[in-house]
CSV table of C-alpha atoms in Angstrom, one decimal:
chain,number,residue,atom,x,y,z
A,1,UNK,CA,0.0,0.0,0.0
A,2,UNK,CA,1.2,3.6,-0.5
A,3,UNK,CA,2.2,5.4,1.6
A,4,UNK,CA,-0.5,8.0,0.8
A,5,UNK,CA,-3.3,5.2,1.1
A,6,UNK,CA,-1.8,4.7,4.1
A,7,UNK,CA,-2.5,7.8,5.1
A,8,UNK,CA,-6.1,7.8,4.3
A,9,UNK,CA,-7.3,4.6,4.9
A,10,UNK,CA,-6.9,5.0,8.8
A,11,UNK,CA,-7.9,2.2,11.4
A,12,UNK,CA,-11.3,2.9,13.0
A,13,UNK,CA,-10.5,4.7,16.1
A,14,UNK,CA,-7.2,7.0,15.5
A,15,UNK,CA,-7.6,10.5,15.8
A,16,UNK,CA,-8.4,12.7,13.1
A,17,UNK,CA,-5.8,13.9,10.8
A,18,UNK,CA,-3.9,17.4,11.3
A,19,UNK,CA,-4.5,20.5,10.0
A,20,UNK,CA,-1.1,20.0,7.8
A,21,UNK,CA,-2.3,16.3,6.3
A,22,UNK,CA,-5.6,17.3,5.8
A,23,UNK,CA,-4.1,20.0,3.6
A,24,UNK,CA,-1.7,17.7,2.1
A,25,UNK,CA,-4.8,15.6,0.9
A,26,UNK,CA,-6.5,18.5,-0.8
A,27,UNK,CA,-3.7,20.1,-2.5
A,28,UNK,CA,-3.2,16.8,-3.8
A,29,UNK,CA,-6.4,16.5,-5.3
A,30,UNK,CA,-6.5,20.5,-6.8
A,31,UNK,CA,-3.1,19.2,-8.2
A,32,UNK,CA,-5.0,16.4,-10.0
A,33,UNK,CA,-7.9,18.2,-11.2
A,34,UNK,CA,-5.3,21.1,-12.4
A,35,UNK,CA,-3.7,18.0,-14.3
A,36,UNK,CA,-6.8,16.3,-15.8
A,37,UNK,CA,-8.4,20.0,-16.7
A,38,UNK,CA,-5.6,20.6,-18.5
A,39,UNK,CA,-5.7,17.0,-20.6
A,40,UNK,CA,-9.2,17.1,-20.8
A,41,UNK,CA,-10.6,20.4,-20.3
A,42,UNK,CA,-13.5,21.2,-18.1
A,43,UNK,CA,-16.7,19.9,-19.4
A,44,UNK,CA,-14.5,16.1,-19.9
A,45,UNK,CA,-13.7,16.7,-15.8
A,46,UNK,CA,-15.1,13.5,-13.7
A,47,UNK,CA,-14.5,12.6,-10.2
A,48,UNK,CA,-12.9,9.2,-11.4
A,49,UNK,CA,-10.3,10.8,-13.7
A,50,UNK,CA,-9.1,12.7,-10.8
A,51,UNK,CA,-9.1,10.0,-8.2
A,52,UNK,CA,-7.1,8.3,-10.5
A,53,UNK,CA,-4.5,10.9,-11.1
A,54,UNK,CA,-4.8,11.8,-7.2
A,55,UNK,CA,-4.2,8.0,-5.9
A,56,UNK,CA,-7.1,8.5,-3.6
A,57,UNK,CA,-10.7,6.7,-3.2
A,58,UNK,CA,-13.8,8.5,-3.8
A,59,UNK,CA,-15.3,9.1,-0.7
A,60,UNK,CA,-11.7,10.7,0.1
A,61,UNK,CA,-13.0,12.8,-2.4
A,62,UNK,CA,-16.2,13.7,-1.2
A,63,UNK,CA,-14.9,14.3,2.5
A,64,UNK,CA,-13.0,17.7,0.7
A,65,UNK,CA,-15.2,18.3,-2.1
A,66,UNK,CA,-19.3,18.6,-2.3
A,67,UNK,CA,-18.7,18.2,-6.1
A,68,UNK,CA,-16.5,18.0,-9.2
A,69,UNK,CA,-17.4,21.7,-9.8
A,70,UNK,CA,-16.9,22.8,-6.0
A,71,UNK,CA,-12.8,21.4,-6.5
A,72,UNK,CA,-13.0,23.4,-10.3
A,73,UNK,CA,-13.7,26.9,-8.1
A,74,UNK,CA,-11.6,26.3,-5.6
A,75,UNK,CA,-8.9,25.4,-8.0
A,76,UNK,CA,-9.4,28.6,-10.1
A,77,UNK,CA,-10.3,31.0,-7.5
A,78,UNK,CA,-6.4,29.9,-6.7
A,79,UNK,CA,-5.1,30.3,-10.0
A,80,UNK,CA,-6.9,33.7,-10.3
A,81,UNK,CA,-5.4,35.0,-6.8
A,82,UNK,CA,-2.0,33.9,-8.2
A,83,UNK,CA,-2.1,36.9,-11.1
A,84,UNK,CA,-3.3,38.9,-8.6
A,85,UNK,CA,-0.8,38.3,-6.0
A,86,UNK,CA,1.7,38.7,-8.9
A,87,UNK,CA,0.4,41.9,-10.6
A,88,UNK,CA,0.2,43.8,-7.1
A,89,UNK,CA,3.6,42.8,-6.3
A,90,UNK,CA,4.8,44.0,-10.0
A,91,UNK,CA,2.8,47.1,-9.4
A,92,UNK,CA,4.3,48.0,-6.0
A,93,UNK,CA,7.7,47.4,-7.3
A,94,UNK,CA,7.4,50.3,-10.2
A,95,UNK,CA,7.5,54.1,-9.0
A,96,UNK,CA,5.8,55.3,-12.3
A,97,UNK,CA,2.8,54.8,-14.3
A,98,UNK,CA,4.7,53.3,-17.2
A,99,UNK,CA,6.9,51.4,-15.5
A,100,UNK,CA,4.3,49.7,-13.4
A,101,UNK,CA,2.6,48.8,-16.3
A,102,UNK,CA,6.0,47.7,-17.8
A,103,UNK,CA,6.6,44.8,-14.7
A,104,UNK,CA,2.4,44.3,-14.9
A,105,UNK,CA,2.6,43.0,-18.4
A,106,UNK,CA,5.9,41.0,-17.4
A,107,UNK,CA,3.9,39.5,-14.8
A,108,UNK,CA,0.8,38.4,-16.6
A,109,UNK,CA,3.2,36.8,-19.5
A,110,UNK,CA,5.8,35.0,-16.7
A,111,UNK,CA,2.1,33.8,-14.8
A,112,UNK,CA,0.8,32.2,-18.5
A,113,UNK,CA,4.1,30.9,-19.1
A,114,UNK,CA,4.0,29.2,-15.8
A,115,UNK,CA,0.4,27.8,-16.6
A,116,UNK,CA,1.3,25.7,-19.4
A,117,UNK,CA,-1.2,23.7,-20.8
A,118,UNK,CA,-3.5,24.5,-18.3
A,119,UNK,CA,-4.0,27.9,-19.9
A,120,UNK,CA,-5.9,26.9,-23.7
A,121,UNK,CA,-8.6,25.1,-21.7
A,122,UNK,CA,-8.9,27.4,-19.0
A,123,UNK,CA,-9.3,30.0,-21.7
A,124,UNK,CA,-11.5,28.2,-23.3
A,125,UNK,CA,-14.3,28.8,-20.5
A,126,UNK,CA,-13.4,32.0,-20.3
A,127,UNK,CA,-16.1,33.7,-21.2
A,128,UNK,CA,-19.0,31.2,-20.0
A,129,UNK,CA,-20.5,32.8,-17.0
A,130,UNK,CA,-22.0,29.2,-16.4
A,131,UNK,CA,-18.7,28.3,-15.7
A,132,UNK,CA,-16.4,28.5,-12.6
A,133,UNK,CA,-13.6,29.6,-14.9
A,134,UNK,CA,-16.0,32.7,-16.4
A,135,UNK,CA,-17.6,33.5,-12.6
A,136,UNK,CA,-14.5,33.5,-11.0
A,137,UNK,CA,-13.1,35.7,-14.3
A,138,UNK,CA,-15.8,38.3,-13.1
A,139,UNK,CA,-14.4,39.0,-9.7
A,140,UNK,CA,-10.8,38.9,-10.8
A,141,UNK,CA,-11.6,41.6,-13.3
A,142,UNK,CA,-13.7,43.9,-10.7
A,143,UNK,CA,-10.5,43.5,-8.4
A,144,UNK,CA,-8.2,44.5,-11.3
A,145,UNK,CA,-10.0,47.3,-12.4
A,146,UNK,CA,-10.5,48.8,-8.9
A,147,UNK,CA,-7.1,48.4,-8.0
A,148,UNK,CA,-5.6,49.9,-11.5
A,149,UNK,CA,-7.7,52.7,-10.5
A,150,UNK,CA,-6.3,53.3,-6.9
A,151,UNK,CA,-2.8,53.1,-8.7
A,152,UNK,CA,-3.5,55.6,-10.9
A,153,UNK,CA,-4.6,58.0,-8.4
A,154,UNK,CA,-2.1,57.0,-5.6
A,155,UNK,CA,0.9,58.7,-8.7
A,156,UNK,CA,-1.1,61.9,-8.3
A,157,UNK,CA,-3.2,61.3,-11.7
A,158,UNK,CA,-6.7,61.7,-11.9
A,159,UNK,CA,-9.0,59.0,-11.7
A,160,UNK,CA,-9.4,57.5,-15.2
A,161,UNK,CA,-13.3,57.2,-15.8
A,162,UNK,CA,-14.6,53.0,-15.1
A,163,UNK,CA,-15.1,52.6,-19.0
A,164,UNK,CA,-11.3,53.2,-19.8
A,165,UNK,CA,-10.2,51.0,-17.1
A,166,UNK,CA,-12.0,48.6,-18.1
A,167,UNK,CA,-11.5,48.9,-22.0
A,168,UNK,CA,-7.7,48.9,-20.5
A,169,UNK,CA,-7.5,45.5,-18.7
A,170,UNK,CA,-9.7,43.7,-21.1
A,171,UNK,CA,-7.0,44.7,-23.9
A,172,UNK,CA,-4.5,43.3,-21.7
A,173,UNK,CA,-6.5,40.2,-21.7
A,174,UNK,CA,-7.4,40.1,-24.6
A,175,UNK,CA,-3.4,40.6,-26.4
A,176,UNK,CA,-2.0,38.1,-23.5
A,177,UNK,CA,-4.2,35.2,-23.7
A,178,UNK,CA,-3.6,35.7,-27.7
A,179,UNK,CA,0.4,35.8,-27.5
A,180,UNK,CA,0.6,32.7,-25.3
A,181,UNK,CA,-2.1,30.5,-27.5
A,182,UNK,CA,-2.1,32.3,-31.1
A,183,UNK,CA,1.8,33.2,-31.9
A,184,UNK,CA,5.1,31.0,-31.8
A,185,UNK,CA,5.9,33.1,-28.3
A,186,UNK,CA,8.6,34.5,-30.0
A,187,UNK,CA,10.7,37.7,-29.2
A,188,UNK,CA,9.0,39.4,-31.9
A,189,UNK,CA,5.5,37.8,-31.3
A,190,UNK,CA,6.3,39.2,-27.8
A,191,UNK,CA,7.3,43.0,-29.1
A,192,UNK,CA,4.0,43.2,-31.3
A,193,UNK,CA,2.2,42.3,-28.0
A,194,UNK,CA,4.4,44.6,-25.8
A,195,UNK,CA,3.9,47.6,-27.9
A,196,UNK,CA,0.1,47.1,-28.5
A,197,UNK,CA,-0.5,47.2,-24.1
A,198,UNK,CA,1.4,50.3,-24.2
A,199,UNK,CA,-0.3,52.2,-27.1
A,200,UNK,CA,-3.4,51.4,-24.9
A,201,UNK,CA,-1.8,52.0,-21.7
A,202,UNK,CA,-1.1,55.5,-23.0
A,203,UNK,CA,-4.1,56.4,-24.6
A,204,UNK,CA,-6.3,54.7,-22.2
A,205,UNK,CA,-4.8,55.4,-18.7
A,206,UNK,CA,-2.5,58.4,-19.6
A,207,UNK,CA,-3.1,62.4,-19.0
A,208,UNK,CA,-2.7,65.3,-21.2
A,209,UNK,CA,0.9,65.3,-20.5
A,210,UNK,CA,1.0,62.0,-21.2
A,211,UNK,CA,-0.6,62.5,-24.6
A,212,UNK,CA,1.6,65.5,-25.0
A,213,UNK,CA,5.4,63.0,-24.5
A,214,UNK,CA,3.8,60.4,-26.3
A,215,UNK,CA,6.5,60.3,-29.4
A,216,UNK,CA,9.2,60.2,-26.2
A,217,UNK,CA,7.5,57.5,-24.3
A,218,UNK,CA,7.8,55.8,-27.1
A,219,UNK,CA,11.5,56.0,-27.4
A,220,UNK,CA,11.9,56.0,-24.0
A,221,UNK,CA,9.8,52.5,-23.4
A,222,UNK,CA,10.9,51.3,-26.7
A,223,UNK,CA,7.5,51.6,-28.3
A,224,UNK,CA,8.0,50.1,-31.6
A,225,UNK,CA,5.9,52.8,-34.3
A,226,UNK,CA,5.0,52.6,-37.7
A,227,UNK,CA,7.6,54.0,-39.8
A,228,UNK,CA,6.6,57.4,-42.0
């Protein structure tokens, strides 16, 4: 017997198991469902593929999840807070608006990179508010958007309107999830991608002055620009 089927197939009788095993048990199983999602996607999840690829009996299943879709949330409410947790920490890091947004979009691509396979079927539910992938989506994006907003105003900026921030972080999205699944992830794949977060990150987010020092933002960020 394994050692993890030792571990949860206890005699009748011994106590129950600590805090830290009982946390062992149900990153184990996230890290199963994270593995099958990926192979599978989400509507070809089943509680038997991820026993199987989690070692562990069913009712072991049921003792940490109500449902197949309960361990789906959990499991992407996780992932979510991960590009959260990473964006805040870029943004905190950067003492201007351009540069924040420089280490923002570093994060977001290092956070899909780190995703791997997981990411073209987690995109794929994307947009399905049916799903735990699209309402978890939902929150993230609310958190984003207030939070790009509180940045914004913390550099002594005014407060770009909802609608901009929004149009803002959904073209981030949008151009991130497209370089990791719909280019070779090259350098240049990545430049194209670079350059089209900043033309929006300046005309979306920036001020007059902004507007003004666009043509030495450019240069100065490395903005690649049609040629004349």
């Amino acid at each position: 017997m394994s050692e993890q089927a030792q571990l949860l197939r206890r005699p009748r009788g011994r106590p129950p198991l600590s805090e830290a095993a009982v946390g062992q048990v149900r990153s184990r199983l996230l890290r199963a469902t994270r593995t099958v999602f990926a192979r599978v996607g989400y509507h070809g999840l089943t509680v038997e593929l991820v026993i199987a690829e989690a070692g562990v009996s069913r009712p072991t299943f049921y003792k940490y999840f109500s449902s197949m879709e309960a361990a789906v949330e959990r499991l992407v409410a996780e992932v979510n807070q991960d590009i959260i947790d990473r964006l805040m920490a870029a943004l905190a890091t950067s003492p201007d608006l351009m540069t924040k947004i420089e280490a923002g979009i570093l994060a977001w691509k290092q956070w899909g990179e780190d995703l791997g396979e997981f990411l073209g079927p987690f995109y794929t539910e994307l947009h399905d508010r049916q799903s735990p992938v699209g309402r978890q989506r939902q929150l993230t994006l609310g958190l984003l958007e207030a939070r790009i907003a509180e940045v914004v105003v913390l550099l002594g900026r005014a407060a770009p309107s909802p609608l901009r921030v929004k149009a803002f972080i959904h073209g981030v999205e949008f151009l991130g999830y497209h370089y990791h699944l719909n280019t070779p992830r090259d350098a240049q794949s990545w430049a194209e991608t670079r350059d089209a977060i900043f033309r929006m990150a300046i005309g979306l987010l920036g001020d007059a002055a902004d507007w003004g020092n666009a043509l030495a933002l450019a240069r100065d960020f490395q903005i690649g620009l049609d040629p004349t």
